[in-house]
Short mmCIF file of C-alpha atoms and ligand atoms in Angstrom, two decimals:
data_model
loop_
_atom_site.label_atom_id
_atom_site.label_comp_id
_atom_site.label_asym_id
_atom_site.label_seq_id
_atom_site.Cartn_x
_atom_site.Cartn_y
_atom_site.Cartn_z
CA UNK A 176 1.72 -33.85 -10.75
CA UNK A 177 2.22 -32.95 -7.43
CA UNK A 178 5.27 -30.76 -6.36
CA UNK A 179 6.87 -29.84 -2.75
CA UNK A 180 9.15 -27.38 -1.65
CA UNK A 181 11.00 -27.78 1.58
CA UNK A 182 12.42 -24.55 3.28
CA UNK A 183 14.72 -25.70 5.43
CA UNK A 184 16.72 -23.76 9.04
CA UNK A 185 15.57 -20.64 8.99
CA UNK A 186 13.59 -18.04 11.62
CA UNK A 187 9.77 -18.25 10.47
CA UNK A 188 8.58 -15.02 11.43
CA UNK A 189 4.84 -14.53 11.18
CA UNK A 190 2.82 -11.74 13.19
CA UNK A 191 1.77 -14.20 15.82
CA UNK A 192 5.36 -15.79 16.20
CA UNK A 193 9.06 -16.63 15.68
CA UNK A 194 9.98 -20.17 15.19
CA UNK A 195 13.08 -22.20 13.96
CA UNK A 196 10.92 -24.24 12.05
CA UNK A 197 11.11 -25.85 8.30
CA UNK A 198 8.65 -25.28 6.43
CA UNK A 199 6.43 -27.74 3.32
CA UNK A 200 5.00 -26.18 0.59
CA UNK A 201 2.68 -28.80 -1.36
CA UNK A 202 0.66 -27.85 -4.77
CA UNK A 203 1.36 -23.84 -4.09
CA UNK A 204 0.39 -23.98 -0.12
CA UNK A 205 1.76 -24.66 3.00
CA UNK A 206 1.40 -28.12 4.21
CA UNK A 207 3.22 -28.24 7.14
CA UNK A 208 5.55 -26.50 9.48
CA UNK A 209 7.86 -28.82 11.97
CA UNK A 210 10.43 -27.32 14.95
CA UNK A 211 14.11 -27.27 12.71
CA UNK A 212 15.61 -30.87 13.87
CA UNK A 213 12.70 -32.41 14.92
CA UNK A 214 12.06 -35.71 13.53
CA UNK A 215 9.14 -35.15 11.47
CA UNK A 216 11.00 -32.21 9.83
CA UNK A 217 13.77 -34.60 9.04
CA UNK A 218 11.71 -37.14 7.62
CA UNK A 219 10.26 -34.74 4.87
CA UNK A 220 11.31 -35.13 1.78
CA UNK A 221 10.74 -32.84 -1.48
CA UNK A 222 11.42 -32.21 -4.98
CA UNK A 223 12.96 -28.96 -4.07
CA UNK A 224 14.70 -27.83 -0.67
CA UNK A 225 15.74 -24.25 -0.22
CA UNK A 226 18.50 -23.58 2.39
CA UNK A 227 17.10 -20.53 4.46
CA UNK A 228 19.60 -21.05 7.46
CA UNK A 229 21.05 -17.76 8.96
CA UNK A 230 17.58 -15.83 7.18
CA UNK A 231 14.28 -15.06 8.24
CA UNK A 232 11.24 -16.97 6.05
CA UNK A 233 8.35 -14.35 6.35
CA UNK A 234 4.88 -14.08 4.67
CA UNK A 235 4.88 -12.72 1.10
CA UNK A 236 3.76 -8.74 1.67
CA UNK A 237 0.45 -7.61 1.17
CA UNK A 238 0.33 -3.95 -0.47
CA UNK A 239 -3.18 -3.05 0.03
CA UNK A 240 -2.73 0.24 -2.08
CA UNK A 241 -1.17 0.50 -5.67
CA UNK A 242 -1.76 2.19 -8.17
CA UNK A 243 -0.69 0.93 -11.67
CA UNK A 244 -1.26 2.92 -15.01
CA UNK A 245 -3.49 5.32 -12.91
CA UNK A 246 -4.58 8.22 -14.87
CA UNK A 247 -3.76 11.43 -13.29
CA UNK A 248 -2.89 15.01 -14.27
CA UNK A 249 -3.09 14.76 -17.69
CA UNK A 250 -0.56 11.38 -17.71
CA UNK A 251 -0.67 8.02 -16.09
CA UNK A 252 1.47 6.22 -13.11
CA UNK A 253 4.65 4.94 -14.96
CA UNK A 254 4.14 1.42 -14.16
CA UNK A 255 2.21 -1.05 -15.86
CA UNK A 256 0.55 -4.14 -14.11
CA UNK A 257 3.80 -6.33 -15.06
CA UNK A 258 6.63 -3.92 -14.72
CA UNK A 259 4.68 -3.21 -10.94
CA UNK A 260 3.90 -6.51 -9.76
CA UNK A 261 7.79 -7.32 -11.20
CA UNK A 262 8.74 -4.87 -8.60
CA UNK A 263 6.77 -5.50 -6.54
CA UNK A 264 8.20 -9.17 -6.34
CA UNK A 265 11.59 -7.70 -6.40
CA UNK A 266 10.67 -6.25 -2.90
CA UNK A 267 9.19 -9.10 -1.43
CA UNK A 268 5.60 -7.99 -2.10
CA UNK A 269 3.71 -11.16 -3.60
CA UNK A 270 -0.13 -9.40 -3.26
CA UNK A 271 -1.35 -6.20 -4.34
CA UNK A 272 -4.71 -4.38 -3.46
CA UNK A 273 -4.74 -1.73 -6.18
CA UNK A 274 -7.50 0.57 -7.19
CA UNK A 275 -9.96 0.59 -9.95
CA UNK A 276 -11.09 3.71 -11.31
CA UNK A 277 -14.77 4.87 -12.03
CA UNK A 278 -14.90 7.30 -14.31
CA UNK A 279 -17.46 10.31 -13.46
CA UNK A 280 -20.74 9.31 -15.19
CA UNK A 281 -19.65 6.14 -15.93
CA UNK A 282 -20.74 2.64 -13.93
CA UNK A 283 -18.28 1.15 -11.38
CA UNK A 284 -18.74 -1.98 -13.96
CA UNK A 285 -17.21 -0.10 -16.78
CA UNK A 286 -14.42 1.04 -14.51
CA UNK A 287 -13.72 -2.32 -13.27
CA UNK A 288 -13.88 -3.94 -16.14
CA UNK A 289 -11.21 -1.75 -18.20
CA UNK A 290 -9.04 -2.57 -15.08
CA UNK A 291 -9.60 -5.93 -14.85
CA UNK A 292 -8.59 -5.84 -19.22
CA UNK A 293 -5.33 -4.20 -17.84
CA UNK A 294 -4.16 -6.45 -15.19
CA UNK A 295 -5.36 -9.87 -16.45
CA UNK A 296 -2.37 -12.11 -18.15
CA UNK A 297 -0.17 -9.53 -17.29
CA UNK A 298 0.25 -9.70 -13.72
CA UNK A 299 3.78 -11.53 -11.93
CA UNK A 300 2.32 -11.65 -8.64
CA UNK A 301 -1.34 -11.99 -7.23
CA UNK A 302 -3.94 -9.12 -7.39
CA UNK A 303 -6.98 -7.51 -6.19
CA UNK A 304 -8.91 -4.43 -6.70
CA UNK A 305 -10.67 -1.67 -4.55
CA UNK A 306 -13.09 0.66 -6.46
CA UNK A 307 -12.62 4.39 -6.62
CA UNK A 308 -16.13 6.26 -6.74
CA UNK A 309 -16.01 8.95 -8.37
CA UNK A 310 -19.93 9.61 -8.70
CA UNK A 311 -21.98 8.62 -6.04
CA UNK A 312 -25.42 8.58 -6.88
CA UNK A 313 -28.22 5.41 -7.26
CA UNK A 314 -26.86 3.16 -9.81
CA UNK A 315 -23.79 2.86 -8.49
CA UNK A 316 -24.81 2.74 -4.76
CA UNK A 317 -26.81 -0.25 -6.55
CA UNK A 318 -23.50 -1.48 -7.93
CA UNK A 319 -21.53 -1.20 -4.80
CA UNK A 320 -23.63 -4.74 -3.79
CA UNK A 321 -22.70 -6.24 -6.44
CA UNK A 322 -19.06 -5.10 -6.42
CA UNK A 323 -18.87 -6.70 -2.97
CA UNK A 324 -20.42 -10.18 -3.81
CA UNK A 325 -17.84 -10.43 -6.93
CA UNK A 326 -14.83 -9.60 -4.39
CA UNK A 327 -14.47 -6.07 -4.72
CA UNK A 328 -15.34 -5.34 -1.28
CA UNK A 329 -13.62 -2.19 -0.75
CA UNK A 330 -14.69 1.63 -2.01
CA UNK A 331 -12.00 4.31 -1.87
CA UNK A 332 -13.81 8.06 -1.24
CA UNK A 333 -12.05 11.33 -1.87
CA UNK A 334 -12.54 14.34 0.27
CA UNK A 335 -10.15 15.81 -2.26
CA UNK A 336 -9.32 16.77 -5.59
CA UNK A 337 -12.75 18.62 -6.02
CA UNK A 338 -13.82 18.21 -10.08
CA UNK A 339 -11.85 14.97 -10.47
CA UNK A 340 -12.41 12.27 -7.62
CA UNK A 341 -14.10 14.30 -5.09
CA UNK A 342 -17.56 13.33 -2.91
CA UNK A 343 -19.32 15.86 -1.02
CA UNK A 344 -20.98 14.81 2.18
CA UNK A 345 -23.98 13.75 1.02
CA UNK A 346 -22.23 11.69 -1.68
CA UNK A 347 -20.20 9.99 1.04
CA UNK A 348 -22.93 9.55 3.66
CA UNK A 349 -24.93 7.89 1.00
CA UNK A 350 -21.73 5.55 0.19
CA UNK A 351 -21.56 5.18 3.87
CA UNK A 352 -24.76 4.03 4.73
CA UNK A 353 -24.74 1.19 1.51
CA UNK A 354 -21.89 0.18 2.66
CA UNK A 355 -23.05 -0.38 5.98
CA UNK A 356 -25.24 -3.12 4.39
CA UNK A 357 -23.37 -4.79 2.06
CA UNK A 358 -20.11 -5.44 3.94
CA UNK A 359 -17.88 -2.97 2.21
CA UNK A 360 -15.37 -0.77 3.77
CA UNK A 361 -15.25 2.59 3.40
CA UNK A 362 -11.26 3.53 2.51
CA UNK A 363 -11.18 7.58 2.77
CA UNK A 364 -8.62 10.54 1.25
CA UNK A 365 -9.40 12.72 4.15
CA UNK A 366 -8.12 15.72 3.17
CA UNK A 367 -10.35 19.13 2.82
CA UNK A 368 -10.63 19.84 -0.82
CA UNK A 369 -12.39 22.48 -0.96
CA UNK A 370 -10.18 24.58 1.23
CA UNK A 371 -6.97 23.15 0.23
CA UNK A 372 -8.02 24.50 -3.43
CA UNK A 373 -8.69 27.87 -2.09
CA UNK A 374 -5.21 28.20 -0.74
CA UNK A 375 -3.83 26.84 -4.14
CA UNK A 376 -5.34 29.98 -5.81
CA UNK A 377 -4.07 32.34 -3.10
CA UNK A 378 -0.75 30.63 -3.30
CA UNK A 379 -0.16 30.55 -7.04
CA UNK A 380 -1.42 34.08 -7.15
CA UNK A 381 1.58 35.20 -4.51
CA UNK A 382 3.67 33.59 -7.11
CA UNK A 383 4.45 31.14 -4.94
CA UNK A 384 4.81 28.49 -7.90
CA UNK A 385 7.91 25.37 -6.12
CA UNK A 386 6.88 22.22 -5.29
CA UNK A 387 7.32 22.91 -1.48
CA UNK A 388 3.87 25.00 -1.32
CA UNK A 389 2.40 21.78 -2.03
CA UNK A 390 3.56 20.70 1.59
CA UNK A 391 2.09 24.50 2.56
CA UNK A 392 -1.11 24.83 0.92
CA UNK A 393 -2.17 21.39 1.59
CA UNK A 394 -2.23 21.54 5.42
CA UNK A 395 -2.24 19.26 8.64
CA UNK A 396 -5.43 20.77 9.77
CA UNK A 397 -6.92 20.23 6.78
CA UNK A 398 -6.27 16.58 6.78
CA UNK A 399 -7.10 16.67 10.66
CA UNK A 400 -10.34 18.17 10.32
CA UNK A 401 -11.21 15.73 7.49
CA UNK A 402 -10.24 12.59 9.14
CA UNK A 403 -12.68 14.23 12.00
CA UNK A 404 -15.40 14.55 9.70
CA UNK A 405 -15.19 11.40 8.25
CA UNK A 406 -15.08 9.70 11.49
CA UNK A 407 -18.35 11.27 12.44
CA UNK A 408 -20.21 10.30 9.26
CA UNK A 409 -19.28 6.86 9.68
CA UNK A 410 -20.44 6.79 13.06
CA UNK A 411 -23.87 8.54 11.51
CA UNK A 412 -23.92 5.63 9.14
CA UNK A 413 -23.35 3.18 11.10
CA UNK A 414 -20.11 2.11 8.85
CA UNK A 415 -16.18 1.53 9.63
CA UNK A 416 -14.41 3.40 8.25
CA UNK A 417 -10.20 2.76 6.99
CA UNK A 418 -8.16 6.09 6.43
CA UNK A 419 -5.72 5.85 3.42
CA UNK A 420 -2.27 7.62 3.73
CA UNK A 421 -2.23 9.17 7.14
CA UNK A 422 0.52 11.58 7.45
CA UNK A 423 -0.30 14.36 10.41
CA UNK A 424 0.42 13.84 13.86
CA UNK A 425 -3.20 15.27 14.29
CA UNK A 426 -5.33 13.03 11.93
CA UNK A 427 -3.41 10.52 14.34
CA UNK A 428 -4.81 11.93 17.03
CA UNK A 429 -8.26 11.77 15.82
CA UNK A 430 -8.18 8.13 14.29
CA UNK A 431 -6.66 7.00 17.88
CA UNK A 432 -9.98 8.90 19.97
CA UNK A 433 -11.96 7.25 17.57
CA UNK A 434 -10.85 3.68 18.72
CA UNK A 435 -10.36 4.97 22.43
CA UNK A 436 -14.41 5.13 21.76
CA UNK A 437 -14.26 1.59 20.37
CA UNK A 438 -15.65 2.67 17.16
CA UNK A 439 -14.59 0.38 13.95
CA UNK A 440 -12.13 3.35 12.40
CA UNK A 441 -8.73 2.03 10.49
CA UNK A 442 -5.54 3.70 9.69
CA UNK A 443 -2.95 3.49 7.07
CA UNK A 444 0.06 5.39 7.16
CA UNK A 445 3.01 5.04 4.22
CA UNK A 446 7.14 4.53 3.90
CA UNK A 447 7.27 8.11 2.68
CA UNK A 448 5.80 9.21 5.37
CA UNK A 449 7.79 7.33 7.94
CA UNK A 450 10.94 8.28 6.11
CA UNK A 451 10.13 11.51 4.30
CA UNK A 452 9.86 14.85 5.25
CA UNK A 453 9.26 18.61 3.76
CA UNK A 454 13.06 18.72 3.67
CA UNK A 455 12.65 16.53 0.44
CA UNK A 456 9.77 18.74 -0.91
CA UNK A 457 11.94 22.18 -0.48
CA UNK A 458 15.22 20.35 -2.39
CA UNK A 459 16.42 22.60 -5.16
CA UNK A 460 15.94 23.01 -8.79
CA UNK A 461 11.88 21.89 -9.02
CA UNK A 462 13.42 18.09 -7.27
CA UNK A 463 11.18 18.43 -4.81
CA UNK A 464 8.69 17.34 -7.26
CA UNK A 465 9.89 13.81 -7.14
CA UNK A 466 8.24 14.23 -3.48
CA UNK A 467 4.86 15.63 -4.60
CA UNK A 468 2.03 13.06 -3.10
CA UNK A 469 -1.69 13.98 -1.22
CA UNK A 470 -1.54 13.48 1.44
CA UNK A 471 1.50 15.72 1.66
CA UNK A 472 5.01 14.86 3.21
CA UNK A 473 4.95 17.14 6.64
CA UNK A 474 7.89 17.94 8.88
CA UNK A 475 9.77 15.76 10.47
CA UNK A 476 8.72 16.44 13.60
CA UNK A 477 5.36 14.32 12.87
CA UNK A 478 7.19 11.24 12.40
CA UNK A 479 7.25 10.41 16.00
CA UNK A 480 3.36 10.18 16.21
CA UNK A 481 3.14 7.91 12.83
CA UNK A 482 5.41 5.37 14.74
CA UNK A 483 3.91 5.80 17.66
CA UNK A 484 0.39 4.88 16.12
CA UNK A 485 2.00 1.75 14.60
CA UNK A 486 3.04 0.29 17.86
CA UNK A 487 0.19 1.28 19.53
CA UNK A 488 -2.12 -0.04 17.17
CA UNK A 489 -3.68 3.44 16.10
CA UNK A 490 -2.60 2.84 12.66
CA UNK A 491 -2.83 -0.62 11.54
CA UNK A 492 -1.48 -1.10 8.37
CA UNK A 493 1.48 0.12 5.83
CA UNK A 494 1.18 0.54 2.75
CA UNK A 495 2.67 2.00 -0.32
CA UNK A 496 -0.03 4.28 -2.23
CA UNK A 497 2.66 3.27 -5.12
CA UNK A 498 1.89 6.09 -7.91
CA UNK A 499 4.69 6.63 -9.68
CA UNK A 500 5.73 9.65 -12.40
CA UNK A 501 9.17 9.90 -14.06
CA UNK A 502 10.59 12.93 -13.03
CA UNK A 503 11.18 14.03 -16.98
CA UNK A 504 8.14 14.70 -18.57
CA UNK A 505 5.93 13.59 -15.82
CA UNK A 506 6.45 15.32 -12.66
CA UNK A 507 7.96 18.82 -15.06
CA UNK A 508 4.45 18.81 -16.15
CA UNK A 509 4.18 21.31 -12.57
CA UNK A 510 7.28 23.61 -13.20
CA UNK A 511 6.15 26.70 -12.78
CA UNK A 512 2.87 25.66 -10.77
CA UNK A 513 3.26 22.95 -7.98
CA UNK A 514 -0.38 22.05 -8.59
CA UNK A 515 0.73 20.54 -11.83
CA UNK A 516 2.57 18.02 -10.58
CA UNK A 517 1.30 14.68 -11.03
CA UNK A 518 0.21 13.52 -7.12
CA UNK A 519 2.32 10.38 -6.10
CA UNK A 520 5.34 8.85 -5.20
CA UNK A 521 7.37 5.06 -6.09
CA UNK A 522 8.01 2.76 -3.49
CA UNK A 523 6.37 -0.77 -4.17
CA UNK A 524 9.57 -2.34 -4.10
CA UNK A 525 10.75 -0.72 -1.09
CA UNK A 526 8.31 -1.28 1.45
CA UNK A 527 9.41 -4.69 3.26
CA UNK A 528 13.09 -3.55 3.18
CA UNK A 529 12.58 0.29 4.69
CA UNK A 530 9.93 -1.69 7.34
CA UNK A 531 12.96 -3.91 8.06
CA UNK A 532 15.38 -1.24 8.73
CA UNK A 533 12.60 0.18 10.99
CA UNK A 534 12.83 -3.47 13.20
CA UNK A 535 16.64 -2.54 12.98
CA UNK A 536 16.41 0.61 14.32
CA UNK A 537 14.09 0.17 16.99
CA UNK A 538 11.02 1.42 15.45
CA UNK A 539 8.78 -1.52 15.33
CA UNK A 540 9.20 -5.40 16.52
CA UNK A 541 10.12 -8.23 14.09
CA UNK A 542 6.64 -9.69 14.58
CA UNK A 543 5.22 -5.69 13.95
CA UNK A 544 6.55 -5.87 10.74
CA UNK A 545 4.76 -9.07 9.56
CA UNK A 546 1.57 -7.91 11.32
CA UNK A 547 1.42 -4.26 9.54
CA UNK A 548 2.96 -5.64 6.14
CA UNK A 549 1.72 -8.61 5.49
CA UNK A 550 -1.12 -10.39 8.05
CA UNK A 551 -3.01 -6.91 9.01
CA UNK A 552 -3.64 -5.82 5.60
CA UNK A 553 -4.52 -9.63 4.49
CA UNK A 554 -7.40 -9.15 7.08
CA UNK A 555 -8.51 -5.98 6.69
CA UNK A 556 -9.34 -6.62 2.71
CA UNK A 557 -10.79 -10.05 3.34
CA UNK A 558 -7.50 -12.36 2.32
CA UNK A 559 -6.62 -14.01 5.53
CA UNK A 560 -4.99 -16.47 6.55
CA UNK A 561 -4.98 -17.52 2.36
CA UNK A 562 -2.78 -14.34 2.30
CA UNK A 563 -0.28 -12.67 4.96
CA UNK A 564 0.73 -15.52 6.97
CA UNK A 565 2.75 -18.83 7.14
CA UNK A 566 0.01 -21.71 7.90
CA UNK A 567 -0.92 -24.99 6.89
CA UNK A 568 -3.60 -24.21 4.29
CA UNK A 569 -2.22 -20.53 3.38
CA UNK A 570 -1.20 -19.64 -0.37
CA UNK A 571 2.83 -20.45 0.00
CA UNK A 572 3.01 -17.12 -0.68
CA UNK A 573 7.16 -16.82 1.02
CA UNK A 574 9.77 -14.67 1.02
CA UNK A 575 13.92 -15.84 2.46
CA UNK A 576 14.86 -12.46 3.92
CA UNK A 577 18.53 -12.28 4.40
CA UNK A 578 18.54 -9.64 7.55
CA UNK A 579 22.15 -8.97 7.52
CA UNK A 580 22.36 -8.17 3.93
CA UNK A 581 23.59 -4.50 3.46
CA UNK A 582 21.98 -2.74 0.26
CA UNK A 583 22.19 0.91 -1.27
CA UNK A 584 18.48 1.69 -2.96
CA UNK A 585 18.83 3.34 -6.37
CA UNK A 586 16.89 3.91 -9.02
CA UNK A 587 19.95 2.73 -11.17
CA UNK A 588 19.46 -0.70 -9.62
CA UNK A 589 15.59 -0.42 -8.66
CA UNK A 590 13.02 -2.59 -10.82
CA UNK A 591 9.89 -0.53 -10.85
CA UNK A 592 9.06 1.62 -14.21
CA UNK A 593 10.44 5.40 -13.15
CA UNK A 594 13.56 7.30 -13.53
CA UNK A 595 14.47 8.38 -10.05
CA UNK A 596 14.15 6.95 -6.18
CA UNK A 597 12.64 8.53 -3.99
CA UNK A 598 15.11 6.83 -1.56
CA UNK A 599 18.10 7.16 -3.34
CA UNK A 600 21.51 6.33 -1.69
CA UNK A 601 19.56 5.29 1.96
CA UNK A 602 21.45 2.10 2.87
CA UNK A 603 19.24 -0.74 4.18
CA UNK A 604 20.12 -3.94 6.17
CA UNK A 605 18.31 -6.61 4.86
CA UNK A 606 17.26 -7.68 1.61
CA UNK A 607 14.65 -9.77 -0.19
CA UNK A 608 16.66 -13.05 -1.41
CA UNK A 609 14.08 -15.47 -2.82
CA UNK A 610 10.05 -14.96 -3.11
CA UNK A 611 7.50 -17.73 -4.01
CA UNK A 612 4.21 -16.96 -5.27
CA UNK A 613 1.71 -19.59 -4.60
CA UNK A 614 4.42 -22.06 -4.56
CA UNK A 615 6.48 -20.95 -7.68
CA UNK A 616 9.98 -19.08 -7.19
CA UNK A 617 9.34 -15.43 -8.69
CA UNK A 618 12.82 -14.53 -7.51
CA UNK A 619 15.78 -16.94 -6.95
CA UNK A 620 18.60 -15.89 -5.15
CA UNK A 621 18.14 -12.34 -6.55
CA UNK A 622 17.56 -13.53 -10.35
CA UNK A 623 13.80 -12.71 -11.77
CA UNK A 624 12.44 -16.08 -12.88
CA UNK A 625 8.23 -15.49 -12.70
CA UNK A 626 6.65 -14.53 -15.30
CA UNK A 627 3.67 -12.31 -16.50
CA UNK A 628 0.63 -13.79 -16.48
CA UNK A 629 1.36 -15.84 -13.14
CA UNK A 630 -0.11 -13.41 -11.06
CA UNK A 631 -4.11 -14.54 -10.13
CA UNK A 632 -6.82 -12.41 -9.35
CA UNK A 633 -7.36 -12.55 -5.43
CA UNK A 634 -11.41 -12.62 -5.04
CA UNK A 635 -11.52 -11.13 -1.51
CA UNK A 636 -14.28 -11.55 1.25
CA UNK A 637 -15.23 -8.61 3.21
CA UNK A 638 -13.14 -6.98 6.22
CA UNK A 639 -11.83 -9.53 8.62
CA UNK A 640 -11.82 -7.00 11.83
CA UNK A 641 -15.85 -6.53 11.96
O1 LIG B 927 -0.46 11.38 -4.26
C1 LIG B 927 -1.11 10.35 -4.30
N1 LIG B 927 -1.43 9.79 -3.18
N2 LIG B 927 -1.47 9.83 -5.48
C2 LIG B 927 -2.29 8.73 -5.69
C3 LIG B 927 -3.74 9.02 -5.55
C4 LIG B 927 -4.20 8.99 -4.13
O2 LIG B 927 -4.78 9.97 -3.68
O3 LIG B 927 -4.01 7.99 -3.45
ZN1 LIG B 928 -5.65 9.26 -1.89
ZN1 LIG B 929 -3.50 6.21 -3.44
#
């Protein structure tokens, strides 16, 4: 039986425009948009009409980078597939990119498939999946092809965490160059490893043991010179080339000469790093843990050049890298040695709303917001315009954002699985008021009513931007 939705009065923002406009959903997609008052909006009729006057009616976000029940430090991210994608609907997010894990000497098959096992039937909203390698070598440079033909047309490489996720050069010019081929996109941790580790040791063995050495040890340069290297072997492979979590003004600096060159090289940057600084990593009594994430928070002072590269276009997209541990029991696994500390911060259900106090403070345009939340990322992975946007033919895929609404985030009212905020008491204006996914209300009027098990598996082509 066929169903339609009709959104009716409010500002459809999209990246490409604003428009008073109502809006009909038919069968879980749009059908139609018509100018609010017009007589072929009036004439619409529908089984369901949602008042959105007074509120914006924006594309459901697209998180390109979660990471549910990842394994890490000797524990696993806090959140499941449903109480994350929950969350994640909460905030207005309605599709997640997160990241399967190989493990080393393993197949990328056997990865995927155990995280396939944990997301399907469990899911609220809709889902893809990236592919970690963790062990580059010929059968799974052979299996990166395949990966890419069944939707999984993304590879996340780790200049980091040597003995765990890390490539070395060779590893990641070999990845490089099969990607190259295949269509894949090459999604780097640019961070030097190798050294970072060194100054771990040295640190630890100065007895310098708080969570704010972190922030020390693992330093701007080291990202910057990364982010350099990487650049170069993508040119050498003839590959693009996407940079996860981007936090220093000077891996900014190198991703933006890149593109001055005209060279196919993406950025990401992250709400803690927008909104977070070493201030939080130096708090008192071991809470500066809840701040421990690689890339590392920096000063404040390198704020300005993340929002810089976001209107300029430098960085592209922002996402979460949502990787969350509860402060007891998780994140005290580091007392006494910062590099303990399970890597990773919560913030899937706050992305849309800190973005939108960013349009209210000046940071970013209204149309910005959509494009780096929602429609860039949709490209970049392969998803648009079924994903990210407001169009006839699109997933209806919509959130009513109330933009005057004032709200206090807390993790005493929060919705994702872990025991603190890393935003706690910031007030926000603007909040998430009612999300469909494909069609189906997920959250009415601030009442959860989706379900696990409605979320679909997103098979995504390859980047939309080459
Ligand atoms: O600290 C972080 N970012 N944890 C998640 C793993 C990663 O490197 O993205
Ligand atoms: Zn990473
Ligand atoms: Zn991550």
């Amino acid at each position: 039986m066929s169903t339609r939705t009709l959104i009716r009065g409010g500002l459809v923002v999209t990246a490409a425009d604003e428009i008073h406009a109502d809006v009909l959903i038919e069968d879980g997609r749009i059908a139609a948009l018509a100018a609010h008052g017009t007589d072929a909006a009036a004439g619409w009729t529908a089984d369901r009409t949602l008042d959105a006057t007074g509120k914006y009616v924006i594309p459901g976000g697209v998180d390109a980078h979660t990471h549910m029940e990842l394994p890490f430090g000797g524990t696993a991210a806090s959140d499941t597939f449903e109480t994350g994608t929950r969350a994640a609907a909460w905030g207005g997010t309605t599709t997640l990119v997160d990241f399967a894990v190989q493990t080393a000497g393993r197949s990328l098959r056997e990865g995927l498939d155990t995280w396939y096992a944990k997301a399907d039937g469990n899911c609220a909203v809709d889902y893809g999946f990236h592919m970690i390698l963790s062990d580059v070598n010929e059968g799974t440079l052979k299996e990166m092809d395949l990966l890419v033909e069944e939707g999984i047309t993304s590879f996340k490489l780790f200049m980091a965490y040597p003995g765990v996720f890390y490539s070395d050069d060779g590893q990641i010019l070999r990845a490089m160059q099969r990607a190259s081929g295949n269509g894949g996109l090459i999604m780097m941790h640019a961070e030097n490893g190798i050294a970072i580790d060194v100054l771990v040791e040295q640190a630890l063995a100065r007895g310098e043991t708080d969570p704010r050495y972190h922030g020390e040890v693992r330093k701007a340069l080291l990202e910057a010179e990364a982010t350099h290297r990487a650049i170069q072997l993508s040119r050498v492979a003839g590959s693009p080339l996407y940079v996860v979590h981007v936090s220093a003004e000077e891996a900014v600096a190198e991703l933006a000469a890149a593109r001055d060159k005209g060279l196919p090289v993406f950025g990401e940057t992250c709400p803690q790093y927008l909104f977070l600084s070493t201030d939080n990593l130096a708090e008192p009594d071991f809470e500066g843990a809840k701040y421990v994430c690689s890339t590392p928070l920096r000063p404040k002072e390198h704020q300005a050049a993340l929002w810089q590269g976001l209107r300029t276009n430098d960085l592209q997209v922002v996402s979460t890298d949502h990787c969350p541990f509860c402060f007891k029991g998780q994140k005290e696994l580091g007392r006494g040695d910062f590099s303990k500390i399970p890597n990773g911060l919560p913030g899937v259900e706050n992305r849309m709303d800190l973005l939108h106090q960013a349009v209210v403070d000046g940071h970013i345009s209204r149309r910005r917001w959509i494009e780096i939340a929602c429609a860039t990322p949709a490209r970049m992975f392969g998803m648009y315009p079924r994903k990210g946007t407001i169009a006839p033919g699109a997933d209806a895929d919509v959130v009513i954002y109330d933009p005057h609404a004032e709200q206090v985030l807390s993790a005493a009212t929060h919705h994702m699985n872990v025991d603190y905020s890393a935003y706690e008491g910031r007030r926000i204006t603007g909040q998430v008021e009612t999300v469909l996914s494909r069609g189906v209300p997920v959250i009415e009027r601030r009442e959860f009513t989706g379900r696990a098990g409605h979320g679909a598996f997103v098979h995504r082509s390859t980047c939309q931007y080459l």
